[in-house]
Tab-separated table of C-alpha atoms in Angstrom:
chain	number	residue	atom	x	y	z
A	40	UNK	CA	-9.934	17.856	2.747
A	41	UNK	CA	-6.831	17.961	1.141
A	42	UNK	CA	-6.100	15.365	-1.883
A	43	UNK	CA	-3.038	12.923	-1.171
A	44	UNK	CA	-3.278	11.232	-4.605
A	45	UNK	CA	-5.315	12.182	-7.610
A	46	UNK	CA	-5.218	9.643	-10.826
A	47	UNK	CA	-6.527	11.912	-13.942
A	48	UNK	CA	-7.321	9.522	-17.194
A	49	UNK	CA	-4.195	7.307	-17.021
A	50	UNK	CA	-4.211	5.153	-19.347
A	51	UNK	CA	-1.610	2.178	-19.712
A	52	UNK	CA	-1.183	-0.492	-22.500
A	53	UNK	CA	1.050	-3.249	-23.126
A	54	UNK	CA	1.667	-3.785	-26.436
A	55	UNK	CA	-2.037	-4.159	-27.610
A	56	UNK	CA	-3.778	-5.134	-24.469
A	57	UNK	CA	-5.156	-2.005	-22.547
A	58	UNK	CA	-4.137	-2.851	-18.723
A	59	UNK	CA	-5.261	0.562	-17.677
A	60	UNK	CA	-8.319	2.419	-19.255
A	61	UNK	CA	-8.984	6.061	-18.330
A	62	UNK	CA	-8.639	5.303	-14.486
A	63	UNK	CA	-9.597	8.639	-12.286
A	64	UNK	CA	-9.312	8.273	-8.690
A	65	UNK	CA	-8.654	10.507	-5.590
A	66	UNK	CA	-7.927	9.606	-2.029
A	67	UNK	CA	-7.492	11.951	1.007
A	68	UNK	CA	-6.008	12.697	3.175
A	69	UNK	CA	-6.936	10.347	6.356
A	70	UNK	CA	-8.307	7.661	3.706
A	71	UNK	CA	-7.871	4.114	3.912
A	72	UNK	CA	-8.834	3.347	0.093
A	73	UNK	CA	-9.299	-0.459	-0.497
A	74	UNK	CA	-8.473	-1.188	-4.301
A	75	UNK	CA	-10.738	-4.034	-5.260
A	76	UNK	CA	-10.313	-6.275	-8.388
A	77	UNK	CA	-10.145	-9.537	-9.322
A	78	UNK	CA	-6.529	-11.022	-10.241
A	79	UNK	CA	-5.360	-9.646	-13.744
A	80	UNK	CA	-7.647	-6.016	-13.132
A	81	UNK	CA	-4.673	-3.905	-13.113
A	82	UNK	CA	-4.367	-3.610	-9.777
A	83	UNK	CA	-0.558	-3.911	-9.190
A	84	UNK	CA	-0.461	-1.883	-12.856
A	85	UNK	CA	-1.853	1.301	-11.194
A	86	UNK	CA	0.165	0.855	-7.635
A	87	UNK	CA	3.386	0.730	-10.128
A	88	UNK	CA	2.957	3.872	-12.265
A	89	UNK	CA	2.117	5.843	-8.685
A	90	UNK	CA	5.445	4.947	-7.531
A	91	UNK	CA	7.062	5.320	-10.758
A	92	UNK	CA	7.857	1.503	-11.241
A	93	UNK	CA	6.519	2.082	-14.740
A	94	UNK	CA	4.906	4.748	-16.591
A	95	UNK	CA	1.806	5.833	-17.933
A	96	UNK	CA	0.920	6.505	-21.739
A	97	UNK	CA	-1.766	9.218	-20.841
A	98	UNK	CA	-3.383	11.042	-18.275
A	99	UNK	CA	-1.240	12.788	-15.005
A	100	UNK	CA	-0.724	11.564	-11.414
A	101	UNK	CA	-0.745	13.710	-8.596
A	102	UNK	CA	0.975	12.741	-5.047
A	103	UNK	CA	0.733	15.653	-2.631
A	104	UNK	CA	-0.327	17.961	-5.786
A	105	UNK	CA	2.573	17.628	-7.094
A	106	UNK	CA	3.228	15.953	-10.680
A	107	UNK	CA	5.882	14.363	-12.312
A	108	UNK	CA	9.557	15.967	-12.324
A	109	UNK	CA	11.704	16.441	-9.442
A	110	UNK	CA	8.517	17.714	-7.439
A	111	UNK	CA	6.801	14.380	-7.917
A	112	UNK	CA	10.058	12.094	-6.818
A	113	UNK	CA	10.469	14.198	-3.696
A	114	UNK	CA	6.871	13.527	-2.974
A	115	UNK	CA	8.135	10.068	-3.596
A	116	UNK	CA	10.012	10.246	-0.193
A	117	UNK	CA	6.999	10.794	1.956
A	118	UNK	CA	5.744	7.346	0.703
A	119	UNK	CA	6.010	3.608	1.770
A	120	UNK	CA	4.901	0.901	-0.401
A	121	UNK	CA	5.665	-3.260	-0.662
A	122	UNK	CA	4.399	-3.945	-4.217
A	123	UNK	CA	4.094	-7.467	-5.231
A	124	UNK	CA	6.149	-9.321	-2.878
A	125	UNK	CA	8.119	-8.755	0.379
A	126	UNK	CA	12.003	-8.075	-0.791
A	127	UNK	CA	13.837	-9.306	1.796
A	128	UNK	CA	17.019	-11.651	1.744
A	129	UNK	CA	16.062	-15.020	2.492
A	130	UNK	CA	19.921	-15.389	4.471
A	131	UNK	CA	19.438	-12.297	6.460
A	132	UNK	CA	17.599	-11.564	9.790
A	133	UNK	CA	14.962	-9.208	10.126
A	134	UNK	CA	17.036	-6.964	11.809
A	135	UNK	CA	19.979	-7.171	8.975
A	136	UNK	CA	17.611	-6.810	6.432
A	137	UNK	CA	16.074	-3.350	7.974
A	138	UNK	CA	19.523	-2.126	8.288
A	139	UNK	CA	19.810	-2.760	4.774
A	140	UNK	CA	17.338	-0.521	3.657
A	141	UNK	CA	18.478	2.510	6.102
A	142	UNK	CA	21.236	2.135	3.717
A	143	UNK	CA	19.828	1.954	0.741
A	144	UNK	CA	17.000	5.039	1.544
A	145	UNK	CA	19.674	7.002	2.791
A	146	UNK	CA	17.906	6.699	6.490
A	147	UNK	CA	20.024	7.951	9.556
A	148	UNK	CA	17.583	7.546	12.295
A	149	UNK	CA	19.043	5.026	14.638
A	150	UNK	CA	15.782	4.072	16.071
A	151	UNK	CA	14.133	3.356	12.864
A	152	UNK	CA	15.148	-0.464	12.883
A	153	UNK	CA	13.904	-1.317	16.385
A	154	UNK	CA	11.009	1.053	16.279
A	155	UNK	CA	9.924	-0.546	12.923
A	156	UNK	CA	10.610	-4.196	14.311
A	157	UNK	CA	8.709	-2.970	17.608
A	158	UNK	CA	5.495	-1.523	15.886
A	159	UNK	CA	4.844	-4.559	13.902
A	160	UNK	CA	5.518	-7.125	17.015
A	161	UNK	CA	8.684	-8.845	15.424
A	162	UNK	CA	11.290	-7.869	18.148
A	163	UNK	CA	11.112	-11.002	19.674
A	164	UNK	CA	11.793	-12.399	16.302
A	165	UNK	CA	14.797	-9.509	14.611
A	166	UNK	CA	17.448	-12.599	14.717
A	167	UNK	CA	15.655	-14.492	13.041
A	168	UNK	CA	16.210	-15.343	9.326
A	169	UNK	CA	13.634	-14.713	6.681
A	170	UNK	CA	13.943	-17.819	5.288
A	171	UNK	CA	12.248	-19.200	8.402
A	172	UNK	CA	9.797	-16.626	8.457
A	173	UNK	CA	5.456	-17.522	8.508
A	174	UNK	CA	4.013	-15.645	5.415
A	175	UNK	CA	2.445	-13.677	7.943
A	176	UNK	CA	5.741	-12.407	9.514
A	177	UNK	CA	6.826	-12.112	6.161
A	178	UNK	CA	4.048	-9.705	5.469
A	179	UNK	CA	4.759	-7.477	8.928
A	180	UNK	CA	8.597	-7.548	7.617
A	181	UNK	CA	7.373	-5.901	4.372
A	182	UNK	CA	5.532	-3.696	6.396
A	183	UNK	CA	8.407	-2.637	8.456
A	184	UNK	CA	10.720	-1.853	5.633
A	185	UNK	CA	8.115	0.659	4.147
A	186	UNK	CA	7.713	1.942	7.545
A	187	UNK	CA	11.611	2.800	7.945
A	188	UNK	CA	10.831	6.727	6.478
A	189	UNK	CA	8.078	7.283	8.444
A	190	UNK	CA	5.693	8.059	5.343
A	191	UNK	CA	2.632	9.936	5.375
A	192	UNK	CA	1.522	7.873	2.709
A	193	UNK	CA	1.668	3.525	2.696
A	194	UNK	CA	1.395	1.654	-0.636
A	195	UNK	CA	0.759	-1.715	-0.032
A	196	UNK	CA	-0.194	-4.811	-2.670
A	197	UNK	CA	-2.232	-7.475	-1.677
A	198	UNK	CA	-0.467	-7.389	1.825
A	199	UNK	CA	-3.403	-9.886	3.548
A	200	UNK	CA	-3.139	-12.399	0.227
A	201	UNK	CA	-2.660	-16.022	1.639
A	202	UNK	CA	-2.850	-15.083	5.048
A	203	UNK	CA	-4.977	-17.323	7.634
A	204	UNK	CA	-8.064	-15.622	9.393
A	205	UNK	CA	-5.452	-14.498	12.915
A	206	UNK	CA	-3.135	-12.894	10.615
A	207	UNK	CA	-5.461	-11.231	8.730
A	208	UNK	CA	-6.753	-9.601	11.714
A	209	UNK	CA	-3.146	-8.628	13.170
A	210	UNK	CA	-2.503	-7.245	10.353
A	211	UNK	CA	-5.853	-4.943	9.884
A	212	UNK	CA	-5.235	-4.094	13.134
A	213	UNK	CA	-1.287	-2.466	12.606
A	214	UNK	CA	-3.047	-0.478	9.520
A	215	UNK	CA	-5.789	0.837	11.954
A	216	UNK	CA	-3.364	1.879	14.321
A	217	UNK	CA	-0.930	3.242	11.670
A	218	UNK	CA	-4.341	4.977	10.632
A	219	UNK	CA	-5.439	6.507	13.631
A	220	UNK	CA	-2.150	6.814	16.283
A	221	UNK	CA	0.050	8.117	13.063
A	222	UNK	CA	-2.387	9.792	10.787
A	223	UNK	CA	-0.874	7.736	7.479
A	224	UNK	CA	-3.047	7.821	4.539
A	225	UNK	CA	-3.428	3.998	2.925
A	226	UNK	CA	-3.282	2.704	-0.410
A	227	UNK	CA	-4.433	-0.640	-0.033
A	228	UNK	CA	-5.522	-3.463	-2.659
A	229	UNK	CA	-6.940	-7.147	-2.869
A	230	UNK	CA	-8.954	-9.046	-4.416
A	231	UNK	CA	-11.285	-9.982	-2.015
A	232	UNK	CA	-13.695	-7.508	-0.861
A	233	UNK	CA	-14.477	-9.185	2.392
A	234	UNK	CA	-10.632	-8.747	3.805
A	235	UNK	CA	-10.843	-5.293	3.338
A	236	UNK	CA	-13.977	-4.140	4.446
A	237	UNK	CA	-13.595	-3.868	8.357
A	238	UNK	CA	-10.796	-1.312	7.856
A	239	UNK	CA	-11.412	1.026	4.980
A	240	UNK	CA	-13.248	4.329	4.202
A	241	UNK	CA	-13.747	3.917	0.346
A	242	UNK	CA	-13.264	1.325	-1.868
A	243	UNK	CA	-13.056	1.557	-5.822
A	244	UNK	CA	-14.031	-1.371	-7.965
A	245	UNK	CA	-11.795	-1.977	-10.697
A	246	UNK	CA	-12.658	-4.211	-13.666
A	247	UNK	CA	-10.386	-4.959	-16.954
A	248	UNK	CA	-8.748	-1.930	-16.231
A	249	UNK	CA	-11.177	0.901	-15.586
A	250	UNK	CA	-12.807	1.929	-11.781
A	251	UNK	CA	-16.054	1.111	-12.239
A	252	UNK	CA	-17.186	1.805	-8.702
A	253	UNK	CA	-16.496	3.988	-5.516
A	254	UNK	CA	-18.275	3.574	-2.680
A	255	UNK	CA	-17.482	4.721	0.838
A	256	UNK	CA	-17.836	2.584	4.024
A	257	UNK	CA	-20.896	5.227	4.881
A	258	UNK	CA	-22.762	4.627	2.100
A	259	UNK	CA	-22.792	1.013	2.222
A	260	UNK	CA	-23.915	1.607	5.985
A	261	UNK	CA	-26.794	3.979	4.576
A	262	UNK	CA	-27.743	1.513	2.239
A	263	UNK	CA	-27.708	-1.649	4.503
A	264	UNK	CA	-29.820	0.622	7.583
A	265	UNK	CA	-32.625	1.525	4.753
A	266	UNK	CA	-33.247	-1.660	3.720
């Protein structure tokens, strides 16, 4: 199965604290790979240098095989990813802040806006301003915006953090579907195993900076049925 992302040894320090420690990590393509770690693990650290927020001090990223250059930022394209927080404009509507981004990521699909409001059920809702939004529409608008491209590949940070237990469900269910109906590959973290469990194929464990555990959804299955 071909590789969608490949992390070889990168390393990343700040100053003299080690954020990042020899991290190696592949996902596929199909792959819903939760990213589990307590706050402060380097979670958001990792997400970052993959979309070239910040860069590593060792070790090489690969995104669609390709690595850093002008090959790696057109790989770039094929990606969606909210990282940290939503970043919307708290005076415009949905709708105004979609068309924003068309703008900005040089988008010229005219259905992108109402296809992206559609898919994550805020039509009724595009006039609306974001100030006014739930943290849960919040989180679908963030979801929209790195749906605009139509990636093949969806970054997302902590997307289910804060959310209550109806939300959380809505919102595993629009990565399922985005999983199965549209064939996207997910990047997904949290710090809470059990959010993430009822979606994913693999999950890697990180801890003060290094992966100290993969496991894929089968496994834990195998392990559970044995015992």
């Amino acid at each position: 199965m071909d590789s969608v992302l490949e992390l070889r040894n990168v390393r990343k320090s700040f100053g003299k604290q080690v954020v990042l420690d020899d991290i190696n990590l592949t996902i596929h393509q199909g792959d819903i790979y939760g990213l589990i770690g307590r706050n402060g693990a380097g979670k958001t650290t990792i997400l970052k240098t993959i979309v070239s927020l910040i860069h590593q001090d060792k070790g090489e990223i690969l995104l669609f095989g390709r690595t850093h250059g002008e090959g790696y930022m057109k790989q770039l394209t094929r990606t969606g990813s909210v990282i940290e927080t939503s970043v919307a404009n708290n005076e415009l509507t949905a709708r105004q802040n979609l068309k924003y981004y068309c703008k900005v990521k040089g988008i010229v699909n005219r259905n992108a806006v109402d296809e992206a409001l559609d898919f994550v059920g805020l039509s009724d809702t595009k006039n609306k301003k974001f100030k006014n939004f739930s943290l849960g529409m919040r989180q679908k608008l963030g979801l929209a915006i790195a749906l605009l491209n139509q990636p093949d590949f969806l970054i997302l940070d902590e997307p289910i953090n804060g959310l209550d237990p109806i939300a959380i469900v809505e919102f595993r269910n629009l990565l399922i579907r985005l999983n199965q109906t549209r064939q996207i590959t997910i990047l997904i973290s949290s710090h809470i195993l059990g959010e993430l469990y009822q979606m994913v194929t693999k999950f890697g464990i990180l801890n003060h900076g290094k992966i100290i555990k993969e496991l894929t959804m089968v496994s834990i299955y195998l392990c559970v049925g044995s015992s």
